[in-house]
Short mmCIF file of C-alpha atoms in Angstrom, two decimals:
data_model
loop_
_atom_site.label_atom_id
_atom_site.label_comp_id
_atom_site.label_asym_id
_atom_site.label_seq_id
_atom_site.Cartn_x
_atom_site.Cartn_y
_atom_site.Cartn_z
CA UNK Y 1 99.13 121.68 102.78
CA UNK Y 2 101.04 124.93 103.28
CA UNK Y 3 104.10 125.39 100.89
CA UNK Y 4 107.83 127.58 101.09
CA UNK Y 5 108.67 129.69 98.68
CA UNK Y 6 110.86 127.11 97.16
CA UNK Y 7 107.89 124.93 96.56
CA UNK Y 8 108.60 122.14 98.62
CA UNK Y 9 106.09 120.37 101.03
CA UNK Y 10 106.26 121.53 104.66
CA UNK Y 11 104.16 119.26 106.40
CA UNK Y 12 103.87 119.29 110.49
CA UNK Y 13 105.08 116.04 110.98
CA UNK Y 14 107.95 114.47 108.91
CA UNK Y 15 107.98 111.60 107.45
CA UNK Y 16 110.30 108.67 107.97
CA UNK Y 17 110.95 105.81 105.59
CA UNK Y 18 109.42 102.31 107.41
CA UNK Y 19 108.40 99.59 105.14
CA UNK Y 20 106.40 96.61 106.45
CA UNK Y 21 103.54 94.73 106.07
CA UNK Y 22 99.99 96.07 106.88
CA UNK Y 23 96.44 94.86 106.62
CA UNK Y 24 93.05 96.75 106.35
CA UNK Y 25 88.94 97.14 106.53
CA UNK Y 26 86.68 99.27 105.12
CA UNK Y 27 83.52 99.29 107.03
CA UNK Y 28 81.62 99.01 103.69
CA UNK Y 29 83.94 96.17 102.77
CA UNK Y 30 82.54 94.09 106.39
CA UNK Y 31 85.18 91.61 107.93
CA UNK Y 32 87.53 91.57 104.97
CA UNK Y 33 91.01 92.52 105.51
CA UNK Y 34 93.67 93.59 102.44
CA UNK Y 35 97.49 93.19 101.97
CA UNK Y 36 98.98 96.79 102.17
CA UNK Y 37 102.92 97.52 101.89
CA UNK Y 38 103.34 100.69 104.40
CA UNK Y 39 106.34 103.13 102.65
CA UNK Y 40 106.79 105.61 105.16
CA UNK Y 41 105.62 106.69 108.72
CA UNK Y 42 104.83 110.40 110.57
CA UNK Y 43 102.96 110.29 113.75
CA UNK Y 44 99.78 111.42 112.21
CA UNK Y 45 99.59 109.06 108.47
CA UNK Y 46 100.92 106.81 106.74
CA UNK Y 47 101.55 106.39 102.76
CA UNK Y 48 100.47 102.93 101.49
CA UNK Y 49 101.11 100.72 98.13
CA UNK Y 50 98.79 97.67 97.57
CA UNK Y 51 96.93 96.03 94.80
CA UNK Y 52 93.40 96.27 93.73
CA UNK Y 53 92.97 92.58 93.02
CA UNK Y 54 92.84 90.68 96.39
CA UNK Y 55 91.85 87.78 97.48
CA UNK Y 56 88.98 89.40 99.64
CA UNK Y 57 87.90 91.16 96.35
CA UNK Y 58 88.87 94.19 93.71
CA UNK Y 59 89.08 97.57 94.75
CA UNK Y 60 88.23 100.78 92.91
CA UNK Y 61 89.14 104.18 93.71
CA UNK Y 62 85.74 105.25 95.28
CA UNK Y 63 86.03 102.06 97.48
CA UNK Y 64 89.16 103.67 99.45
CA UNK Y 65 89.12 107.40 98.55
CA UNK Y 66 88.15 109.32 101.26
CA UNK Y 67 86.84 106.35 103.29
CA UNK Y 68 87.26 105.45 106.82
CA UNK Y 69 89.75 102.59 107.31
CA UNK Y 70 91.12 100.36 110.34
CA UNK Y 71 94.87 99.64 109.70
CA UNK Y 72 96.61 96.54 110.98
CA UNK Y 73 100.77 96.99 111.17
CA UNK Y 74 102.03 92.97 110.80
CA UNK Y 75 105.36 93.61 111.67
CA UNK Y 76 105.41 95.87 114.80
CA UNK Y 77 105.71 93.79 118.42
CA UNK Y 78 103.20 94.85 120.05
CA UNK Y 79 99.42 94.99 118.15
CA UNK Y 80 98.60 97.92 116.80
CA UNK Y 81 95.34 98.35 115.27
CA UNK Y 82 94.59 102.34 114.11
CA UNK Y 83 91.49 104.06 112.94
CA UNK Y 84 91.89 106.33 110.25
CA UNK Y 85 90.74 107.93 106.92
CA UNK Y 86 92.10 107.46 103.29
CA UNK Y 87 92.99 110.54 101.38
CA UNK Y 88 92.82 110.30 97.33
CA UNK Y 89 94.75 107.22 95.18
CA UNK Y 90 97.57 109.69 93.75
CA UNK Y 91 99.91 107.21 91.74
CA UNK Y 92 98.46 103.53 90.58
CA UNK Y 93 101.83 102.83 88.84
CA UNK Y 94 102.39 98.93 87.71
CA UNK Y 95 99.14 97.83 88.56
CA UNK Y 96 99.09 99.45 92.73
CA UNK Y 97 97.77 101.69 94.49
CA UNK Y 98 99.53 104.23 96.15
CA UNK Y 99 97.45 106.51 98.43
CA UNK Y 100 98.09 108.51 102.21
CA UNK Y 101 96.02 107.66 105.35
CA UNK Y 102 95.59 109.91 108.17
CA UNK Y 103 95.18 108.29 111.25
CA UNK Y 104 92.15 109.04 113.32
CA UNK Y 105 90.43 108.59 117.29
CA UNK Y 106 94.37 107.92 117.84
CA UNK Y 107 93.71 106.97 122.19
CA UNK Y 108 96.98 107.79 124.38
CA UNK Y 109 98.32 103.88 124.29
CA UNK Y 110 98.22 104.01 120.52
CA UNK Y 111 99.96 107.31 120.69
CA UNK Y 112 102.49 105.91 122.50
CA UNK Y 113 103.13 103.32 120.73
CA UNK Y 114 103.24 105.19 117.31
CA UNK Y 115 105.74 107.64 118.67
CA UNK Y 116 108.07 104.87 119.65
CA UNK Y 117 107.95 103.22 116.08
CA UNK Y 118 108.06 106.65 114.45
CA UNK Y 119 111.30 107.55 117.04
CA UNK Y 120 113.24 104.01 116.20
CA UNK Y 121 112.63 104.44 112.58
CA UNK Y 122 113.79 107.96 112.95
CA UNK Y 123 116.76 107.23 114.95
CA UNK Y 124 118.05 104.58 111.69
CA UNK Y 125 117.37 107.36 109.33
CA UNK Y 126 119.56 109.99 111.36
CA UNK Y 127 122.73 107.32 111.32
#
Protein backbone atom coordinates (compact mmCIF):
# COMPACT_ATOMS: atom_id res chain seq x y z
CA UNK A 1 0.00 0.00 0.00
CA UNK A 2 1.58 3.27 -1.13
CA UNK A 3 2.05 5.91 1.72
CA UNK A 4 2.29 10.23 1.88
CA UNK A 5 4.86 11.72 3.34
CA UNK A 6 2.85 12.23 6.41
CA UNK A 7 2.54 8.53 6.84
CA UNK A 8 -0.94 8.03 6.46
CA UNK A 9 -2.64 5.26 4.32
CA UNK A 10 -3.67 6.34 0.80
CA UNK A 11 -5.57 3.61 -0.44
CA UNK A 12 -7.54 3.81 -4.03
CA UNK A 13 -10.76 3.36 -2.71
CA UNK A 14 -11.96 4.89 0.63
CA UNK A 15 -13.44 3.39 3.06
CA UNK A 16 -16.84 4.07 4.58
CA UNK A 17 -18.06 3.01 7.99
CA UNK A 18 -21.16 0.19 7.37
CA UNK A 19 -21.74 -2.24 10.08
CA UNK A 20 -24.00 -5.27 9.54
CA UNK A 21 -24.23 -8.70 9.68
CA UNK A 22 -22.31 -11.07 7.27
CA UNK A 23 -21.83 -14.77 6.83
CA UNK A 24 -18.98 -16.85 5.17
CA UNK A 25 -17.27 -20.22 3.51
CA UNK A 26 -14.08 -21.33 3.09
CA UNK A 27 -13.90 -23.87 0.42
CA UNK A 28 -11.70 -26.01 2.75
CA UNK A 29 -14.28 -25.45 5.47
CA UNK A 30 -17.25 -27.28 2.77
CA UNK A 31 -20.93 -26.00 3.35
CA UNK A 32 -20.29 -24.29 6.65
CA UNK A 33 -21.09 -20.74 6.95
CA UNK A 34 -19.65 -18.23 9.99
CA UNK A 35 -21.11 -15.15 11.81
CA UNK A 36 -18.96 -12.10 10.67
CA UNK A 37 -19.68 -8.35 11.90
CA UNK A 38 -18.67 -6.20 8.60
CA UNK A 39 -16.96 -2.61 10.07
CA UNK A 40 -16.48 -0.76 7.07
CA UNK A 41 -17.05 -0.88 3.22
CA UNK A 42 -14.83 0.40 -0.14
CA UNK A 43 -15.87 -0.95 -3.41
CA UNK A 44 -13.05 -3.34 -3.62
CA UNK A 45 -12.89 -5.03 0.47
CA UNK A 46 -14.23 -5.13 3.31
CA UNK A 47 -12.74 -5.21 7.08
CA UNK A 48 -14.38 -7.94 9.22
CA UNK A 49 -14.60 -8.79 13.20
CA UNK A 50 -15.84 -12.34 14.15
CA UNK A 51 -15.01 -15.04 16.57
CA UNK A 52 -12.99 -18.12 16.23
CA UNK A 53 -15.34 -20.33 18.20
CA UNK A 54 -18.50 -21.00 16.06
CA UNK A 55 -20.96 -23.13 16.00
CA UNK A 56 -19.76 -24.62 12.55
CA UNK A 57 -16.31 -25.08 14.28
CA UNK A 58 -12.95 -23.06 15.61
CA UNK A 59 -10.94 -21.15 13.41
CA UNK A 60 -7.19 -20.55 13.37
CA UNK A 61 -5.29 -18.05 11.60
CA UNK A 62 -4.03 -20.32 8.71
CA UNK A 63 -7.75 -21.37 8.24
CA UNK A 64 -8.64 -17.66 6.93
CA UNK A 65 -5.27 -16.01 6.16
CA UNK A 66 -4.82 -15.65 2.75
CA UNK A 67 -7.70 -17.99 1.80
CA UNK A 68 -10.36 -17.68 -0.69
CA UNK A 69 -13.74 -16.83 0.88
CA UNK A 70 -17.53 -16.38 -0.34
CA UNK A 71 -19.13 -13.52 1.74
CA UNK A 72 -22.82 -13.35 2.49
CA UNK A 73 -24.09 -9.49 3.51
CA UNK A 74 -27.48 -10.36 5.89
CA UNK A 75 -28.64 -7.05 5.98
CA UNK A 76 -28.51 -5.59 2.41
CA UNK A 77 -32.09 -5.95 0.27
CA UNK A 78 -31.20 -7.45 -2.37
CA UNK A 79 -28.74 -10.88 -2.06
CA UNK A 80 -25.47 -10.35 -2.37
CA UNK A 81 -23.16 -13.14 -2.32
CA UNK A 82 -19.20 -12.00 -3.22
CA UNK A 83 -16.13 -14.01 -3.94
CA UNK A 84 -13.13 -12.86 -2.46
CA UNK A 85 -9.75 -13.45 -0.65
CA UNK A 86 -8.74 -12.87 3.08
CA UNK A 87 -5.70 -10.83 3.73
CA UNK A 88 -3.74 -11.53 7.22
CA UNK A 89 -5.73 -11.54 10.95
CA UNK A 90 -4.10 -8.06 12.08
CA UNK A 91 -5.85 -7.41 15.58
CA UNK A 92 -7.57 -10.57 17.60
CA UNK A 93 -8.45 -8.15 20.47
CA UNK A 94 -11.10 -9.65 23.22
CA UNK A 95 -11.21 -12.92 21.87
CA UNK A 96 -12.08 -11.74 17.64
CA UNK A 97 -10.77 -11.63 14.79
CA UNK A 98 -10.28 -8.70 12.92
CA UNK A 99 -8.93 -9.19 9.36
CA UNK A 100 -9.55 -7.27 5.53
CA UNK A 101 -11.08 -9.15 2.54
CA UNK A 102 -10.62 -8.14 -0.93
CA UNK A 103 -13.32 -8.95 -3.02
CA UNK A 104 -12.70 -11.01 -6.08
CA UNK A 105 -14.46 -12.31 -9.85
CA UNK A 106 -16.70 -9.13 -8.74
CA UNK A 107 -19.43 -9.70 -12.27
CA UNK A 108 -21.11 -6.23 -13.41
CA UNK A 109 -24.59 -6.93 -11.29
CA UNK A 110 -22.51 -7.37 -8.16
CA UNK A 111 -20.67 -4.24 -9.08
CA UNK A 112 -23.61 -2.53 -9.22
CA UNK A 113 -24.94 -3.40 -6.45
CA UNK A 114 -21.77 -2.76 -4.26
CA UNK A 115 -21.47 0.73 -5.60
CA UNK A 116 -24.97 1.54 -4.54
CA UNK A 117 -24.38 0.27 -0.86
CA UNK A 118 -20.92 1.83 -0.84
CA UNK A 119 -22.73 5.37 -2.35
CA UNK A 120 -25.75 5.27 0.45
CA UNK A 121 -23.33 4.56 3.15
CA UNK A 122 -21.21 7.29 1.78
CA UNK A 123 -23.89 9.75 1.35
CA UNK A 124 -24.74 9.26 5.64
CA UNK A 125 -21.12 9.75 6.28
CA UNK A 126 -20.91 13.13 4.20
CA UNK A 127 -24.12 14.61 6.37
Amino acid sequence: MEQNTAGKEKRRCTRVRYQSSAEFQLPLRGDAWFAAEVLDLSVTGVRLRFSPRQTAGVLKDSDVEWQDVRLKFKDVEEDLVLNGHFLMVYDRADGLFTTGLEFTDVTMEQQFKLVMLYARYRKDAER
